CSV table of C-alpha atoms in Angstrom, one decimal:
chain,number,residue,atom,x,y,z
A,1,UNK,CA,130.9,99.7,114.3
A,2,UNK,CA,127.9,99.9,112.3
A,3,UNK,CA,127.2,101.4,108.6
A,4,UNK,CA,124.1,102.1,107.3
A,5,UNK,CA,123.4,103.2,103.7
A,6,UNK,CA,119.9,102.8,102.8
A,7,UNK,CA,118.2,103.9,99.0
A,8,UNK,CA,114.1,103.9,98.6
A,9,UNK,CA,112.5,105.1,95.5
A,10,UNK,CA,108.3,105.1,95.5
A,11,UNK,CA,104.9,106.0,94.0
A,12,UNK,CA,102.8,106.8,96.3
A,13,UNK,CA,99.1,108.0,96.8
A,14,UNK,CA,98.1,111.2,99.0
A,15,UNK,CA,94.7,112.6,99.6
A,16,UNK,CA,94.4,116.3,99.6
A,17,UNK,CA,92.7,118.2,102.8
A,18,UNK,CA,91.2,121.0,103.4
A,19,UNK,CA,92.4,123.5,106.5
A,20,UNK,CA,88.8,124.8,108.5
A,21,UNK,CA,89.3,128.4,108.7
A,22,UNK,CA,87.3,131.1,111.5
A,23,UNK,CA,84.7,132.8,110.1
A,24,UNK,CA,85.1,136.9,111.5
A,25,UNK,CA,82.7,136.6,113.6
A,26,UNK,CA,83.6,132.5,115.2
A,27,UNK,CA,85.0,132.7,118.3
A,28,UNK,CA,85.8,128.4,118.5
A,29,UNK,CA,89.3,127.2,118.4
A,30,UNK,CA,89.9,124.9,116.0
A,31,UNK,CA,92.5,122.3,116.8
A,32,UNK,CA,95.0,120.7,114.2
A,33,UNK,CA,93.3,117.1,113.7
A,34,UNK,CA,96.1,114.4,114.1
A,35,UNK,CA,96.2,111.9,111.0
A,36,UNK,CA,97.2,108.2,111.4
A,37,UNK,CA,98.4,106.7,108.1
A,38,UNK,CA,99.2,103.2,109.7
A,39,UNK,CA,96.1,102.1,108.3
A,40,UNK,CA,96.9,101.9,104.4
A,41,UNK,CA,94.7,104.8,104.6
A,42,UNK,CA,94.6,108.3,106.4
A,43,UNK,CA,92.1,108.7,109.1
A,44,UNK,CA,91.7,110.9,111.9
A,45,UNK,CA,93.2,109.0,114.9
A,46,UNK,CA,89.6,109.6,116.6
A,47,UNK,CA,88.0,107.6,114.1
A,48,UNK,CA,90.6,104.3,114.5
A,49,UNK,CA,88.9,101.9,116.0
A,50,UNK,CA,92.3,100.4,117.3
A,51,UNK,CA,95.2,101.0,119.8
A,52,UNK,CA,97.2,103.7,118.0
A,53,UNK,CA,99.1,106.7,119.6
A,54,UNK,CA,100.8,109.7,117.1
A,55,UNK,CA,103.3,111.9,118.3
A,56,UNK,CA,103.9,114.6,116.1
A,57,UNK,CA,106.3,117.7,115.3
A,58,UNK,CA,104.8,119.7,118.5
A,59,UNK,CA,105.2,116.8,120.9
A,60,UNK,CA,108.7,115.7,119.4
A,61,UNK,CA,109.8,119.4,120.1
A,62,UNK,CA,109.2,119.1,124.4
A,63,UNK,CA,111.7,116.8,124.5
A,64,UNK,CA,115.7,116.2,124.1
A,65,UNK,CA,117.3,116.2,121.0
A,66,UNK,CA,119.8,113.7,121.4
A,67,UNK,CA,117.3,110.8,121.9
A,68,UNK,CA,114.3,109.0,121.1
A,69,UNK,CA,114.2,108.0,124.7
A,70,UNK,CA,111.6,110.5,126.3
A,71,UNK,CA,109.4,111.0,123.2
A,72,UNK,CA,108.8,107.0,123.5
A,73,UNK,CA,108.3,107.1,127.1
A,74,UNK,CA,105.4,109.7,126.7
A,75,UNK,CA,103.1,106.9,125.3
A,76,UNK,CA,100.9,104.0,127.0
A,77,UNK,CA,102.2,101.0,127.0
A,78,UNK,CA,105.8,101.4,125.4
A,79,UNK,CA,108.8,101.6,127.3
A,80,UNK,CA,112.2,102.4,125.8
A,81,UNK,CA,115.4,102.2,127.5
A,82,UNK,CA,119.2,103.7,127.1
A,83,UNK,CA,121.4,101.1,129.3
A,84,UNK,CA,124.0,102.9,127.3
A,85,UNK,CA,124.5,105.3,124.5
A,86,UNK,CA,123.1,104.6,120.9
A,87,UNK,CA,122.0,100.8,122.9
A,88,UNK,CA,118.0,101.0,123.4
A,89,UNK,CA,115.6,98.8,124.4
A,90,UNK,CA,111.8,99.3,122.8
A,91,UNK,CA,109.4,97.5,124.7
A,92,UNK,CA,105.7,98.1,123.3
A,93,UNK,CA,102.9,96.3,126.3
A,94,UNK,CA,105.9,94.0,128.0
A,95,UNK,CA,107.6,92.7,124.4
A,96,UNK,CA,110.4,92.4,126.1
A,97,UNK,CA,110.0,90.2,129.2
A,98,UNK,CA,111.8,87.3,127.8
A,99,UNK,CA,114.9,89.8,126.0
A,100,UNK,CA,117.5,91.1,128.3
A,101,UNK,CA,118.8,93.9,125.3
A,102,UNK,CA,117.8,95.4,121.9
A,103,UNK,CA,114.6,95.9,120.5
A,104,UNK,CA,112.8,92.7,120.1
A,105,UNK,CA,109.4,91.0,118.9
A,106,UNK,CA,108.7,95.2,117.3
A,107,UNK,CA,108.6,95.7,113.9
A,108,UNK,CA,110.0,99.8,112.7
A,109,UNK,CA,109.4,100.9,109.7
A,110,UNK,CA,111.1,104.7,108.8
A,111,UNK,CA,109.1,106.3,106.1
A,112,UNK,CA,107.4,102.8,105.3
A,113,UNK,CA,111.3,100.8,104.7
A,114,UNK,CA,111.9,98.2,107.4
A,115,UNK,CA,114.1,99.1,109.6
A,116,UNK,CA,113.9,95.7,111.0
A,117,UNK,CA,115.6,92.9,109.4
A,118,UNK,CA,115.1,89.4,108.5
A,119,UNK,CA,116.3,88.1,112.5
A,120,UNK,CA,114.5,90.6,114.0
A,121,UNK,CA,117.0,93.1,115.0
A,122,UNK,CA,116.4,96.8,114.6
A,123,UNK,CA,118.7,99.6,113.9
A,124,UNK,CA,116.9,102.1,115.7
A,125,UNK,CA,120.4,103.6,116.6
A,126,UNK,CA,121.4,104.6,113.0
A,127,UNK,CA,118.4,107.4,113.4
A,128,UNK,CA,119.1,111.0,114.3
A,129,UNK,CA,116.3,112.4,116.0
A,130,UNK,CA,116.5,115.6,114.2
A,131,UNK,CA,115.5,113.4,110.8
A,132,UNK,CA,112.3,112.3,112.3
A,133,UNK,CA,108.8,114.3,112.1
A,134,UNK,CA,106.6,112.2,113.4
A,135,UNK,CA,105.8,108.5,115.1
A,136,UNK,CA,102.9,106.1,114.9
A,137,UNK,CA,102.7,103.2,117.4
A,138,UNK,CA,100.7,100.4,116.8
A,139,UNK,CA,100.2,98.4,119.2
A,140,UNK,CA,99.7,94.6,120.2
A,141,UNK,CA,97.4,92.6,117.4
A,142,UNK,CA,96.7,95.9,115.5
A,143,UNK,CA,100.3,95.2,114.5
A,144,UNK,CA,99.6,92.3,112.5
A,145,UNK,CA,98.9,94.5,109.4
A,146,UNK,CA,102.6,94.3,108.2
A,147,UNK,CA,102.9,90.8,109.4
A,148,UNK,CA,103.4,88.6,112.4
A,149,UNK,CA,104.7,90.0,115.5
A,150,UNK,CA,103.9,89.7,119.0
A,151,UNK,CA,104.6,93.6,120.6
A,152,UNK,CA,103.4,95.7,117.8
A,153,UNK,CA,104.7,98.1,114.9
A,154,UNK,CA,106.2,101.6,115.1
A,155,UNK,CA,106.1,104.0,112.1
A,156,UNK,CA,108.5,106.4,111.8
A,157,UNK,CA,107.6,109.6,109.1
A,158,UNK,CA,111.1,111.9,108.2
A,159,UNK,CA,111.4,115.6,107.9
A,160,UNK,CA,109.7,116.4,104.4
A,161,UNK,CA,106.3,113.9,104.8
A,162,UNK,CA,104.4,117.6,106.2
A,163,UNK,CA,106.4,120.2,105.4
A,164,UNK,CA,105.8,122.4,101.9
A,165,UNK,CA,107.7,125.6,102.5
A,166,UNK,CA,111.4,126.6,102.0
A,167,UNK,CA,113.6,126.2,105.3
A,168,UNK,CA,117.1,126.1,106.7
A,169,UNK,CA,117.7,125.3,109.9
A,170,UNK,CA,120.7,124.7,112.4
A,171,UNK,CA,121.2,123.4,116.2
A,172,UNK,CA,123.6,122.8,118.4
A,173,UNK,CA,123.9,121.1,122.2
A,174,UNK,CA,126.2,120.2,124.4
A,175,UNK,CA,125.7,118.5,128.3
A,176,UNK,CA,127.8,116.5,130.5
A,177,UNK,CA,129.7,113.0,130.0
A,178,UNK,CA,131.1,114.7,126.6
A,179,UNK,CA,127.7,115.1,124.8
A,180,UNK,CA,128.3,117.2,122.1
A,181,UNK,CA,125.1,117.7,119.0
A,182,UNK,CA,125.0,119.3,115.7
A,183,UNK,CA,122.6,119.1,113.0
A,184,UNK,CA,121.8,121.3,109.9
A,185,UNK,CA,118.5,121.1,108.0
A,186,UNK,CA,118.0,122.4,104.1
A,187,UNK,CA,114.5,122.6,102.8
A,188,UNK,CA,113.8,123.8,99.2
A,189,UNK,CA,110.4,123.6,97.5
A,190,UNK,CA,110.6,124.3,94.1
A,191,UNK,CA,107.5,123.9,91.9
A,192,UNK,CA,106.0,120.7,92.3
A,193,UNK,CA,109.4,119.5,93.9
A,194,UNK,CA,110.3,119.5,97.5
A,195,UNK,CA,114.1,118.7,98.4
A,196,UNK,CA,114.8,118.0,102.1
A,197,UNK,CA,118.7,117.7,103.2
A,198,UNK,CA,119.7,116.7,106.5
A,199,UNK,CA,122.9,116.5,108.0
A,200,UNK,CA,123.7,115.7,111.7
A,201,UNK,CA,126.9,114.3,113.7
A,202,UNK,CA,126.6,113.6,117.5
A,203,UNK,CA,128.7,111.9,120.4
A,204,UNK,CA,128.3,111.3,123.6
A,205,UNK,CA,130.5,109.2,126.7
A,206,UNK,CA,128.4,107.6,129.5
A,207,UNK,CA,129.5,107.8,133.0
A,208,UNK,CA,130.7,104.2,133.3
A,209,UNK,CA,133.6,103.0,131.5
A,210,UNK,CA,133.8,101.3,128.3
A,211,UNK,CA,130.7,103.4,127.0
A,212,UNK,CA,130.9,105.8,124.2
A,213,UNK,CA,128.6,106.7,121.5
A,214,UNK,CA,129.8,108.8,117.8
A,215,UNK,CA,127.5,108.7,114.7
A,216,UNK,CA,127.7,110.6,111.6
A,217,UNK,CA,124.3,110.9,109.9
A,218,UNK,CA,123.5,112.4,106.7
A,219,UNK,CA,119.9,111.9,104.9
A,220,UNK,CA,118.7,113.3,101.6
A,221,UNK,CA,114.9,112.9,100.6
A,222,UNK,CA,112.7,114.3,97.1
A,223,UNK,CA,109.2,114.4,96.8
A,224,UNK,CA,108.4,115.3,93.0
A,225,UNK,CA,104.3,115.8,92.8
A,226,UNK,CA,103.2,114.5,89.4
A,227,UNK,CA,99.5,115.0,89.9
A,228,UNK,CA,97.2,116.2,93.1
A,229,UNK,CA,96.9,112.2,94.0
A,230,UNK,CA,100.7,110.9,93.1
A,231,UNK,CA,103.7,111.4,93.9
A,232,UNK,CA,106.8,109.6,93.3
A,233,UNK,CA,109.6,109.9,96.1
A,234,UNK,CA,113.1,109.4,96.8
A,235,UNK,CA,115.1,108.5,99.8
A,236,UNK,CA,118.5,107.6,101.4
A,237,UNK,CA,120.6,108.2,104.0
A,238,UNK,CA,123.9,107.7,105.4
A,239,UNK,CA,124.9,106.5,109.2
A,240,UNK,CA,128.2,105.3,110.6
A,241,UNK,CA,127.6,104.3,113.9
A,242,UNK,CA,129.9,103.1,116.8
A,243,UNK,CA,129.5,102.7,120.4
A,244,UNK,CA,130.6,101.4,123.5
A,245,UNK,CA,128.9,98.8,125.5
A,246,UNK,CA,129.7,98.2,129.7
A,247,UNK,CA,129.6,94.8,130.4
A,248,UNK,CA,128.1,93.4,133.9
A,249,UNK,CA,131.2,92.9,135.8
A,250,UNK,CA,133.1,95.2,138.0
A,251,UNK,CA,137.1,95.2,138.7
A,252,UNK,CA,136.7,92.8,141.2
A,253,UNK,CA,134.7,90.8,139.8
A,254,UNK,CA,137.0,90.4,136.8
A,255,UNK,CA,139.9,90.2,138.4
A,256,UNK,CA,139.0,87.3,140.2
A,257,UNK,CA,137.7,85.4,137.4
């Protein structure tokens, strides 16, 4: 059983952009430029001369809500695996040859806080997926930015980074093996304060024995604007976490030793 609290308070620095808009009479498509932030500073993820994939709010969306597990899967060179539920294994250009569970040699950061600690281990698990809007993966030396590391570094961005409008939202799904999610979203922007509450509580029973999944997630994050370049920001969350491993060994197997 794991619990999580975790309590960040910032100042940061943003840049302002400006949206292109069609002229009447333009007839080009403009796409939505993707913004990689990995860098200590934003560029367009063109422009990065390095080995960097983003997967934003529209390629999150395309896949389940109850994992990270197919968004991850969707980029070059990283491989994540389930062997049970809430038990991954992150793998980013063959990390984890020598590691037979858990997410090893990768750094994750959510909303630049380590979720990696001091031995290495990362509570990837303690994330609802409905709390994150977007992913940078860096990957191989390009990691070496936030230190040593042999696979590479995965950013994760919540909810409010991209968001400046007033929301609530709600969802709820269910599939087989017992998996049963909820999760309820509160946005309120308010002057130059943006308040972004998220609430989620999912379970979910494999179809071997001994495996089991439950987590309780709540999340609360503030972004007060002071001028157009800084902002100071607030965030913490709540998980409590507990799952259910299978081992290797069948009935026969343990019965006989």
């Amino acid at each position: 059983c794991l619990s999580l609290i975790l309590i960040f308070v910032a100042c940061s620095f943003v840049s302002a952009q400006q949206a292109t808009t069609n002229s009447p009479g333009d007839t080009t498509k403009h796409l939505t430029g993707l913004t990689v932030r990995g860098y200590l500073i934003e560029e367009p993820v063109l422009s990065v001369p390095a080995s960097v994939s983003v997967l934003g709010p529209a390629q999150l969306s395309l896949q389940p809500e109850n994992s990270l597990v197919s968004s991850f899967n969707t980029v070059p060179g990283v491989r994540m695996e389930e062997r049970s539920p809430g038990s991954y294994r992150l793998s980013i250009r063959g990390s984890l040859l020598r590691s037979p569970f858990g997410v090893r040699d990768v750094k994750i950061y959510y909303d630049e806080i380590p979720l990696t600690d001091a031995g290495g281990n990362t509570y990837l698990n303690a994330i609802d997926v409905n709390s994150v809007q977007g992913i940078e993966v860096l990957k191989g030396p390009d990691g070496s930015l936030f230190g040593a590391n042999s696979g590479g570094v995965v950013l994760i961005h919540p909810v409010n980074r991209y968001n400046d409008s007033n929301y609530l939202s709600a969802g709820l799904n269910a599939g087989s093996y017992g998996l049963f999610h909820e999760n309820i979203g509160l946005q309120n922007k308010s002057g130059n304060n943006q308040l972004n509450i998220n609430q989620a509580f999912q379970s979910y029973g494999g179809y071997r024995q001994h495996s089991y999944m439950q987590r309780t997630y709540l999340q609360a994050a503030d972004k007060l604007t002071i001028s157009p370049k800084d902002q100071l920001k607030f965030l913490g969350f709540y998980s409590d976490l507990g799952y259910q491993t299978p081992g290797g060994l069948n009935l026969a197997q343990y019965q006989s030793d």
